[in-house]
N, CA, C and O of each residue as an XYZ file, in Angstrom:
696
protein
N      -6.754    -15.425    -10.442
C      -7.042    -15.697     -9.361
C      -7.853    -14.564     -8.478
O      -8.503    -14.956     -7.509
N      -7.824    -13.378     -8.757
C      -8.869    -12.304     -8.440
C     -10.279    -12.698     -8.603
O     -11.180    -12.456     -7.800
N     -10.384    -13.346     -9.751
C     -11.884    -13.468    -10.160
C     -12.072    -14.576     -9.547
O     -13.186    -14.617     -9.023
N     -11.256    -15.772     -9.347
C     -11.898    -16.684     -8.562
C     -12.056    -16.645     -7.249
O     -12.847    -17.353     -6.626
N     -11.157    -15.644     -6.677
C     -11.747    -15.359     -5.051
C     -12.989    -14.527     -5.309
O     -14.015    -14.985     -4.806
N     -13.081    -13.601     -5.869
C     -14.472    -12.855     -6.015
C     -15.720    -13.979     -6.194
O     -16.720    -13.947     -5.477
N     -15.569    -14.697     -6.961
C     -16.426    -15.813     -7.355
C     -16.846    -16.563     -6.090
O     -18.027    -16.794     -5.831
N     -15.482    -17.051     -5.063
C     -15.619    -17.802     -4.063
C     -16.213    -17.173     -2.954
O     -16.410    -17.770     -1.896
N     -16.581    -15.698     -3.196
C     -17.153    -14.800     -2.231
C     -16.312    -14.617     -0.788
O     -16.716    -14.541      0.373
N     -15.033    -14.581     -1.341
C     -13.820    -14.315     -0.426
C     -14.137    -12.437     -0.258
O     -14.242    -11.658     -1.205
N     -14.224    -12.123      1.077
C     -14.246    -10.696      1.420
C     -13.180    -10.282      2.065
O     -12.282    -11.019      2.471
N     -13.241     -8.931      2.201
C     -12.072     -8.355      2.621
C     -12.924     -7.618      3.759
O     -13.921     -6.926      3.553
N     -12.346     -7.897      4.989
C     -12.879     -7.190      6.290
C     -12.071     -6.170      6.885
O     -10.948     -5.951      6.431
N     -12.525     -5.527      7.851
C     -11.544     -4.146      8.192
C     -11.208     -4.967      9.526
O     -11.762     -5.983      9.946
N     -10.243     -4.307     10.022
C      -9.821     -4.723     11.515
C     -10.662     -4.711     12.657
O     -10.441     -5.401     13.652
N     -11.820     -3.783     12.506
C     -12.774     -4.081     13.613
C     -13.618     -4.906     13.386
O     -14.088     -5.506     14.353
N     -14.070     -5.201     12.107
C     -14.781     -6.550     11.627
C     -14.071     -7.735     12.021
O     -14.710     -8.614     12.599
N     -12.776     -7.899     11.784
C     -12.124     -8.905     12.680
C     -12.285     -8.985     14.035
O     -12.634    -10.070     14.502
N     -12.076     -7.923     14.859
C     -12.386     -8.068     16.170
C     -13.910     -8.603     16.410
O     -14.022     -9.407     17.335
N     -14.844     -8.333     15.847
C     -16.113     -8.596     16.389
C     -16.334    -10.009     15.684
O     -17.147    -10.657     16.343
N     -15.919    -10.645     14.657
C     -15.611    -11.860     14.124
C     -15.158    -12.801     15.081
O     -15.726    -13.855     15.367
N     -13.945    -12.298     15.633
C     -13.338    -13.034     16.664
C     -14.219    -13.471     17.925
O     -14.384    -14.613     18.355
N     -14.686    -12.400     18.353
C     -15.876    -12.616     19.399
C     -16.739    -13.480     19.231
O     -17.073    -14.151     20.208
N     -17.348    -13.714     17.947
C     -18.233    -14.611     17.581
C     -17.799    -15.943     17.186
O     -18.650    -16.760     16.835
N     -16.422    -16.282     17.209
C     -16.002    -17.588     17.228
C     -15.152    -17.766     15.923
O     -14.606    -18.841     15.673
N     -15.057    -16.671     15.097
C     -14.153    -16.755     13.776
C     -13.082    -17.532     14.066
O     -12.807    -17.706     15.253
N     -12.348    -18.089     13.127
C     -10.875    -18.678     13.359
C      -9.964    -17.527     12.654
O     -10.221    -17.163     11.506
N      -9.036    -17.051     13.295
C      -7.930    -16.166     12.994
C      -6.621    -16.958     12.712
O      -6.084    -17.759     13.478
N      -6.210    -16.591     11.483
C      -4.974    -17.259     11.004
C      -3.928    -16.372     10.322
O      -4.150    -15.894      9.209
N      -2.885    -16.170     10.930
C      -1.886    -15.202     10.789
C      -0.816    -16.200      9.680
O      -0.025    -17.012     10.160
N      -0.919    -16.030      8.498
C       0.063    -16.700      7.491
C       1.537    -16.152      7.122
O       2.275    -16.581      6.235
N       1.809    -14.961      8.143
C       3.363    -14.668      8.085
C       4.131    -15.555      8.470
O       3.625    -16.571      8.946
N       5.426    -15.451      8.390
C       6.324    -16.600      9.022
C       6.077    -16.618     10.558
O       5.299    -15.889     11.173
N       6.866    -17.567     11.050
C       6.828    -17.639     12.454
C       7.412    -16.459     13.362
O       6.809    -15.933     14.297
N       8.537    -16.181     12.972
C       9.369    -14.835     13.650
C       8.245    -13.608     13.585
O       7.889    -13.064     14.631
N       7.790    -13.266     12.490
C       6.709    -12.145     12.312
C       5.519    -12.438     13.352
O       5.024    -11.467     13.925
N       5.052    -13.679     13.613
C       4.082    -14.118     14.578
C       4.452    -13.753     15.820
O       3.650    -13.248     16.606
N       5.729    -13.981     16.113
C       6.344    -14.074     17.445
C       6.675    -12.627     17.875
O       6.847    -12.300     19.049
N       6.748    -11.816     16.848
C       7.117    -10.305     17.220
C       5.724     -9.542     17.617
O       5.651     -8.546     18.336
N       4.896    -10.064     17.142
C       3.492     -9.614     17.319
C       2.352     -9.984     16.441
O       2.482     -9.965     15.217
N       1.358    -10.286     16.957
C       0.001    -11.084     16.270
C      -1.308    -10.530     16.734
O      -1.355     -9.909     17.796
N      -2.374    -10.719     15.999
C      -3.615    -10.318     16.711
C      -4.135    -11.236     17.457
O      -4.428    -12.336     16.989
N      -4.337    -10.898     18.811
C      -4.832    -11.865     20.040
C      -5.583    -12.928     19.494
O      -6.430    -12.679     18.636
N      -5.380    -14.087     19.883
C      -6.378    -15.265     19.576
C      -5.827    -15.886     18.415
O      -6.019    -17.101     18.405
N      -5.052    -15.326     17.192
C      -4.670    -15.675     16.107
C      -3.705    -16.967     16.065
O      -2.690    -17.067     16.753
N      -4.190    -17.987     15.114
C      -3.129    -19.137     15.104
C      -2.164    -18.737     13.998
O      -2.472    -17.881     13.169
N      -0.955    -19.388     13.997
C       0.384    -19.008     13.124
C       0.085    -20.340     12.201
O      -0.035    -21.411     12.796
N      -0.033    -20.312     10.836
C      -0.005    -21.049      9.825
C       0.852    -20.461      8.797
O       0.226    -20.081      7.807
N       2.217    -20.270      8.765
C       3.079    -19.901      7.807
C       2.639    -20.219      6.533
O       2.520    -21.441      6.452
N       2.250    -19.474      5.172
C       1.806    -19.976      4.103
C       3.173    -20.401      3.235
O       3.223    -21.418      2.543
N       4.230    -19.486      3.384
C       5.603    -19.905      2.926
C       6.366    -20.208      4.114
O       6.129    -19.765      5.238
N       7.415    -21.090      3.749
C       8.387    -21.635      4.664
C       9.801    -21.580      4.048
O       9.883    -21.591      2.820
N      10.942    -21.521      4.813
C      12.115    -21.558      4.161
C      12.343    -22.895      3.252
O      11.888    -24.023      3.441
N      13.135    -22.446      2.271
C      13.123    -23.616      1.405
C      13.976    -24.953      1.896
O      15.136    -24.895      2.302
N      13.488    -25.704      1.826
C      13.937    -27.050      2.208
C      14.401    -28.022      1.193
O      13.748    -28.117      0.153
N      15.634    -28.883      1.402
C      15.977    -29.778      0.840
C      17.226    -29.466     -0.490
O      17.548    -28.309     -0.758
N      17.672    -30.356     -1.036
C      18.800    -29.840     -2.020
C      18.718    -30.486     -3.292
O      19.718    -30.972     -3.821
N      17.425    -30.521     -3.885
C      17.158    -31.201     -5.264
C      17.628    -30.049     -6.073
O      17.769    -28.921     -5.601
N      17.939    -30.468     -7.686
C      18.520    -29.588     -8.514
C      17.586    -28.202     -8.505
O      18.047    -27.061     -8.515
N      15.978    -28.607     -8.483
C      15.235    -27.054     -8.214
C      15.316    -26.478     -7.222
O      15.043    -25.278     -7.226
N      15.750    -27.174     -5.930
C      15.633    -26.436     -4.767
C      17.211    -25.406     -4.997
O      17.235    -24.192     -4.795
N      18.079    -25.999     -5.323
C      19.163    -25.065     -5.403
C      18.942    -23.889     -6.427
O      19.156    -22.710     -6.144
N      18.489    -24.338     -7.650
C      18.340    -23.321     -8.330
C      17.359    -22.096     -7.784
O      17.561    -20.932     -8.131
N      16.445    -22.417     -7.034
C      15.438    -21.631     -6.283
C      16.521    -20.735     -5.352
O      16.534    -19.512     -5.494
N      17.158    -21.195     -4.679
C      18.031    -20.603     -3.788
C      19.217    -19.633     -4.678
O      19.577    -18.529     -4.270
N      19.593    -20.092     -5.599
C      20.368    -19.484     -6.265
C      19.615    -18.032     -6.745
O      20.040    -16.895     -6.538
N      18.369    -18.424     -7.449
C      17.437    -17.215     -7.578
C      17.477    -16.027     -6.903
O      17.799    -14.875     -7.193
N      17.016    -16.670     -5.800
C      16.702    -15.582     -4.471
C      18.211    -14.689     -4.277
O      18.322    -13.471     -4.136
N      19.337    -15.754     -4.321
C      20.678    -15.131     -3.754
C      20.881    -13.960     -4.795
O      21.406    -12.928     -4.377
N      20.498    -14.046     -6.137
C      20.916    -13.094     -7.305
C      20.123    -11.834     -6.980
O      20.424    -10.839     -7.639
N      19.090    -11.709     -6.005
C      18.651    -10.655     -5.920
C      18.883    -10.181     -4.282
O      18.277     -9.300     -3.671
N      19.926    -11.040     -3.819
C      20.337    -10.431     -2.407
C      19.652    -10.913     -1.303
O      19.803    -10.474     -0.163
N      18.629    -12.133     -1.736
C      17.656    -12.618     -0.597
C      18.429    -14.103     -0.127
O      18.497    -15.126     -0.808
N      18.984    -13.876      1.259
C      19.642    -15.205      1.683
C      18.865    -16.273      1.946
O      19.241    -17.428      1.748
N      17.797    -15.975      2.383
C      16.835    -16.843      2.999
C      15.529    -16.951      2.056
O      14.446    -16.559      2.491
N      15.634    -17.412      0.943
C      14.748    -17.851      0.216
C      13.556    -18.607      0.790
O      13.664    -19.193      1.867
N      12.226    -18.604     -0.028
C      10.941    -19.235      0.634
C      10.369    -20.211     -0.524
O      10.923    -20.294     -1.620
N       9.310    -20.877     -0.208
C       8.823    -21.862     -0.954
C       7.068    -21.971     -0.154
O       6.894    -21.624      1.014
N       6.177    -22.387     -0.849
C       4.968    -22.496     -0.428
C       5.002    -23.571      0.638
O       5.701    -24.561      0.422
N       4.349    -23.482      1.715
C       4.171    -24.541      2.764
C       3.208    -25.766      2.168
O       2.050    -25.517      1.834
N       3.673    -26.874      2.077
C       3.197    -27.593      1.281
C       1.925    -28.546      2.229
O       1.181    -29.410      1.764
N       1.985    -28.092      3.548
C       1.042    -28.597      4.763
C       0.142    -27.578      5.009
O      -0.805    -27.917      5.720
N       0.156    -26.272      4.582
C      -0.547    -25.307      4.699
C      -2.170    -25.448      4.804
O      -2.841    -24.922      5.692
N      -2.645    -26.193      3.818
C      -4.124    -26.364      3.940
C      -4.737    -27.444      5.161
O      -5.790    -27.371      5.796
N      -3.672    -28.429      5.212
C      -4.074    -29.517      5.940
C      -3.842    -28.903      7.505
O      -4.541    -29.255      8.456
N      -2.786    -27.969      7.597
C      -2.637    -27.147      8.862
C      -3.833    -26.341      9.354
O      -4.126    -26.168     10.537
N      -4.379    -25.949      8.467
C      -5.521    -24.699      8.597
C      -7.130    -25.853      8.916
O      -8.027    -25.646      9.733
N      -6.987    -27.049      7.910
C      -8.133    -27.829      8.299
C      -8.101    -28.306      9.845
O      -9.114    -28.470     10.523
N      -6.754    -28.506     10.298
C      -6.765    -29.227     11.595
C      -7.376    -28.167     12.853
O      -7.761    -28.514     13.970
N      -7.337    -27.056     12.394
C      -7.538    -25.804     13.207
C      -9.175    -25.400     13.425
O      -9.684    -24.927     14.441
N      -9.987    -25.823     11.829
C     -11.493    -25.560     11.990
C     -12.149    -26.665     12.870
O     -11.856    -27.858     12.945
N     -13.156    -25.922     13.545
C     -13.705    -26.648     14.686
C     -15.200    -27.292     13.899
O     -15.829    -28.328     14.118
N     -15.437    -26.071     12.822
C     -16.864    -26.926     12.104
C     -16.924    -26.131     10.788
O     -16.229    -25.128     10.619
N     -17.755    -26.598      9.881
C     -17.914    -26.305      8.797
C     -18.639    -24.885      8.502
O     -18.848    -24.469      7.363
N     -18.988    -24.209      9.680
C     -19.822    -23.103      9.396
C     -19.061    -21.952      9.986
O     -19.503    -20.803      9.946
N     -17.637    -22.347     10.664
C     -16.803    -21.278     11.115
C     -16.273    -20.506     10.150
O     -15.937    -20.976      9.063
N     -16.130    -19.037     10.515
C     -15.509    -18.190      9.715
C     -13.835    -18.286      9.498
O     -13.217    -18.781     10.440
N     -13.226    -17.939      8.572
C     -11.871    -18.276      8.605
C     -11.250    -16.897      8.252
O     -11.463    -16.487      7.111
N     -10.593    -16.217      8.997
C     -10.232    -14.766      8.324
C      -8.582    -15.224      8.540
O      -8.061    -15.693      9.552
N      -7.911    -14.885      7.099
C      -6.457    -14.620      7.288
C      -6.009    -13.425      7.042
O      -6.553    -12.555      6.361
N      -5.022    -13.382      7.593
C      -4.203    -12.138      7.585
C      -2.827    -12.207      7.205
O      -2.223    -13.198      7.615
N      -2.100    -11.253      6.410
C      -0.562    -11.238      6.442
C      -0.226     -9.794      6.902
O      -0.896     -9.197      7.745
N       0.892     -9.268      6.264
C       1.308     -7.827      6.834
C       0.510     -6.838      5.906
O       0.340     -5.703      6.350
N       0.037     -7.123      4.749
C      -0.583     -6.074      3.864
C      -1.969     -6.286      3.784
O      -2.672     -5.286      3.937
N      -2.475     -7.277      3.596
C      -3.858     -7.582      3.365
C      -4.133     -7.782      1.865
O      -4.760     -8.803      1.583
N      -3.791     -7.025      0.924
C      -3.988     -6.812     -0.393
C      -5.240     -6.313     -1.001
O      -5.972     -5.881     -0.110
N      -5.829     -6.194     -2.317
C      -6.835     -5.472     -2.820
C      -7.227     -6.632     -3.590
O      -6.398     -7.456     -3.977
N      -8.750     -6.738     -3.877
C      -9.375     -7.412     -4.944
C      -9.736     -6.843     -5.912
O      -9.526     -7.287     -7.040
N     -10.444     -5.585     -5.643
C     -11.149     -4.831     -6.609
C      -9.734     -3.875     -7.632
O      -8.755     -3.446     -7.021
N      -9.839     -3.725     -8.810
C      -8.791     -2.959     -9.217
C      -9.176     -1.494     -8.777
O     -10.324     -1.203     -8.440
N      -8.011     -0.488     -8.807
C      -7.920      0.689     -8.853
C      -6.825      1.651     -9.206
O      -5.781      1.097     -9.550
N      -6.818      2.601     -9.202
C      -5.736      3.378     -9.765
C      -4.436      2.778     -9.568
O      -3.723      2.508    -10.535
N      -4.187      2.618     -8.728
C      -2.637      1.664     -8.245
C      -2.765      0.294     -8.784
O      -1.749     -0.142     -9.325
N      -3.645     -0.357     -8.755
C      -3.567     -2.028     -9.059
C      -4.612     -2.350    -10.184
O      -5.774     -2.466     -9.794
N      -4.398     -2.491    -11.348
C      -5.432     -2.511    -12.150
C      -5.842     -3.749    -11.763
O      -7.062     -3.732    -11.600
N      -5.345     -4.858    -11.535
C      -6.022     -6.154    -11.204
C      -6.144     -6.479    -10.094
O      -6.349     -7.687     -9.971
N      -6.096     -5.727     -8.882
C      -6.204     -5.970     -7.769
C      -4.552     -6.196     -7.341
O      -3.606     -6.180     -8.127
N      -4.498     -6.404     -5.905
C      -2.999     -6.601     -5.340
C      -2.951     -8.006     -4.341
O      -3.475     -8.119     -3.233
N      -2.132     -9.065     -5.112
C      -2.130    -10.042     -4.441
C      -1.149    -10.190     -3.354
O       0.043    -10.017     -3.611
N      -1.521    -10.485     -2.206
C      -0.577    -10.887     -1.132
C      -0.795    -12.006     -0.629
O      -1.759    -12.662     -1.023
N       0.075    -12.495      0.384
C       0.137    -13.992      0.840
C      -1.190    -14.175      1.452
O      -1.727    -15.282      1.407
N      -1.746    -13.190      2.007
C      -3.415    -13.891      2.777
C      -4.330    -14.255      1.531
O      -5.115    -15.200      1.452
N      -4.022    -13.199      0.488
C      -4.998    -13.365     -0.656
C      -4.763    -14.904     -1.363
O      -5.607    -15.762     -1.625
N      -3.237    -14.915     -1.574
C      -2.861    -16.004     -2.263
C      -3.270    -17.696     -1.528
O      -3.711    -18.724     -2.041
N      -2.906    -17.368     -0.242
C      -3.392    -18.226      1.009
C      -4.987    -18.644      0.656
O      -5.243    -19.814      0.372
N      -5.974    -17.684      0.689
C      -7.488    -17.753      0.750
C      -7.601    -18.626     -0.721
O      -8.495    -19.469     -0.797
N      -6.765    -18.433     -1.789
C      -7.164    -18.837     -2.871
C      -6.600    -20.470     -2.841
O      -7.200    -21.326     -3.491
N      -5.444    -20.790     -2.059
C      -5.101    -21.882     -2.060
C      -6.092    -22.749     -1.145
O      -6.133    -23.957     -1.381
N      -6.855    -22.253     -0.169
C      -7.607    -23.010      0.560
C      -9.022    -23.251     -0.371
O      -9.582    -24.346     -0.429
N      -9.371    -22.355     -0.897
C     -10.605    -22.719     -1.828
C     -10.315    -23.727     -2.852
O     -11.241    -24.441     -3.237
N      -8.819    -23.907     -3.469
C      -8.521    -24.893     -4.307
C      -8.464    -26.355     -3.844
O      -8.526    -27.356     -4.558
N      -8.323    -26.278     -2.399
C      -8.182    -27.640     -1.738
C      -9.396    -27.892     -1.034
O      -9.467    -28.683     -0.095
N     -10.702    -26.981     -1.644
C     -11.932    -27.457     -1.296
C     -12.412    -27.053      0.132
O     -13.452    -27.623      0.462
N     -11.892    -26.206      1.040
C     -12.186    -25.757      1.959
C     -13.308    -24.812      1.893
O     -13.225    -23.744      1.285
N     -14.454    -25.239      2.576
C     -15.858    -24.511      1.930
C     -16.259    -23.563      3.161
O     -17.420    -23.156      3.148
N     -15.537    -23.213      4.093
C     -15.784    -22.438      5.140
C     -16.089    -20.841      4.474
O     -15.760    -20.631      3.306
N     -16.579    -20.012      5.102
C     -16.668    -18.888      4.701
C     -15.200    -18.082      4.965
O     -14.745    -18.054      6.108
N     -14.504    -17.447      3.875
C     -13.076    -17.237      4.038
C     -13.271    -15.638      3.746
O     -13.973    -15.250      2.812
N     -12.607    -14.772      4.602
C     -12.283    -13.394      4.754
C     -10.655    -13.037      4.898
O      -9.887    -13.798      5.487
N     -10.320    -12.048      4.414
C      -8.913    -11.563      4.307
C      -8.948    -10.088      5.092
O      -9.823     -9.278      4.786
N      -8.020     -9.796      6.054
C      -7.993     -8.759      6.624
C      -7.611     -7.790      5.968
O      -6.530     -7.895      5.387
N      -8.475     -6.396      5.845
C      -7.844     -5.560      4.795
C      -6.717     -4.824      5.651
O      -6.763     -4.686      6.873
N      -5.707     -4.378      4.820
C      -4.586     -3.882      5.354
C      -3.773     -4.993      5.974
O      -2.550     -4.877      6.040
N      -4.223     -5.769      6.305
C      -3.367     -7.004      7.211
C      -2.889     -6.250      8.497
O      -3.330     -5.168      8.885
N      -1.900     -7.013      9.100
C      -1.183     -6.742     10.490
C      -0.957     -5.332     10.426
O      -1.400     -4.664     11.361
N      -0.380     -4.782      9.544
C       0.036     -3.434      9.686
C      -1.159     -2.744      9.858
O      -1.152     -2.075     10.891
N      -2.184     -2.673      9.207
C      -3.394     -1.900      9.725
C      -3.976     -2.191     10.990
O      -4.519     -1.337     11.691
N      -3.885     -3.158     11.225
C      -4.213     -3.693     12.738
C      -3.510     -2.775     13.688
O      -4.172     -1.961     14.332
N      -2.104     -2.861     13.828
C      -1.465     -1.940     14.353
C      -1.826     -0.379     14.385
O      -2.209      0.308     15.332
N      -1.613     -0.083     13.220
C      -2.018      1.356     12.889
C      -3.184      1.888     13.402
O      -3.206      3.088     13.676
N      -4.476      0.967     13.634
C      -5.464      1.326     14.263
C      -5.365      1.551     15.779
O      -6.265      2.085     16.428
N      -4.283      1.137     16.266
C      -4.167      0.766     17.919
C      -4.860     -0.195     18.488
O      -5.482     -0.158     19.550
N      -4.732     -1.041     17.756
C      -5.503     -2.279     18.339
C      -4.407     -3.111     19.089
O      -3.228     -3.149     18.734
N      -4.981     -3.835     20.271
C      -3.996     -4.669     20.872
C      -3.543     -5.809     20.065
O      -4.200     -6.406     19.213
N      -2.043     -6.092     20.531
C      -1.262     -7.173     20.101
C      -0.892     -8.265     20.961
O      -0.891     -8.062     22.176
N      -0.563     -9.445     20.485
C       0.257    -10.372     21.573
C       1.248    -10.607     21.123
O       1.491    -10.772     19.928
N       2.010    -10.660     22.061
C       3.795    -10.706     21.687
C       4.236    -12.189     22.616
O       4.044    -12.467     23.799
N       4.826    -12.874     21.626
C       5.015    -14.372     22.247
C       6.337    -13.878     23.374
O       7.152    -12.962     23.265
N       6.185    -14.688     24.233
C       7.485    -14.280     25.287
C       8.604    -15.361     24.636
O       8.428    -16.277     23.833
N       9.722    -14.923     25.252
C      10.853    -15.847     25.353
C      10.643    -17.002     25.799
O      10.152    -17.114     26.922
N      10.964    -18.148     25.028
C      10.673    -19.583     25.889
C      12.039    -19.953     26.107
O      12.861    -19.622     25.252
N      12.436    -20.633     27.194
C      13.707    -21.084     27.491
C      13.514    -22.469     26.728
O      12.442    -22.904     26.307
N      14.938    -23.160     26.619
C      14.926    -24.248     25.987
C      14.384    -25.587     27.062
O      14.048    -26.704     26.669
N      14.412    -25.134     28.422
C      14.088    -26.096     29.446
C      12.443    -26.138     29.172
O      11.850    -27.216     29.190
N      11.727    -24.832     28.907
C      10.321    -24.835     28.818
C       9.762    -25.461     27.428
O       8.575    -25.765     27.308
N      10.682    -25.624     26.422
C      10.363    -26.203     25.150
C      10.013    -27.770     25.121
O       9.115    -28.285     24.456
N      10.995    -28.482     26.065
C      11.014    -29.750     26.230
C       9.719    -30.225     27.457
O       9.494    -31.430     27.575
N       9.049    -29.383     28.184
C       7.987    -29.563     29.133
C       6.905    -29.853     28.132
O       6.683    -29.201     27.113
N       6.185    -31.043     28.604
C       4.949    -31.352     27.889
C       3.586    -30.209     28.138
O       2.699    -29.993     27.311
N       3.714    -29.567     29.519
C       2.786    -28.966     29.671
C       2.614    -27.569     29.284
O       1.657    -26.929     29.721
N       3.650    -26.946     28.333
C       3.670    -25.888     27.851
C       2.734    -25.729     26.572
O       3.264    -26.077     25.517
N       1.629    -25.330     26.510
C       0.715    -24.919     25.518
C       1.652    -24.672     23.919
O       2.586    -23.871     23.947
N       1.391    -25.254     22.868
C       1.820    -24.733     21.806
C       0.637    -24.175     20.879
O      -0.459    -24.729     20.793
N       1.004    -22.988     20.189
C      -0.169    -22.362     19.280
C       0.591    -22.162     17.992
O       0.024    -21.684     17.009
């Protein structure tokens, strides 16, 4: 995967570069779970979770749940099958830069800690988008949301929405 990302010219960009790119029209996509996004995200970012809670009860899905449970994980996840299509719907043109981020950001180049780089949700999501033929310039934020916050950058927090507001049609959804 690392070699394919490098060959596909996927770049790692700093939080400062992300802010400048966003001001120039780049599409920011937070691939973390919705609850993480709601708790805080980069201003202007859209949430398209790369993983989702396991759905369905096929034998494979039950086995997956059991596997997670053996490690004490009650809410196991699986890849969101609509992730590429959901991202495609957000892209406004073929020239728009696409910047993905998760909690950690990942590493493409080998180093003392990671001989083959460090795969994270955002890097795996970038690979998935490349496999689906998305030809936009794709970048991943170095250090992810954690680095964004540690750098003291602004964050957006989703307000609590009442049940009445959820059924109103004039409430924009992001």
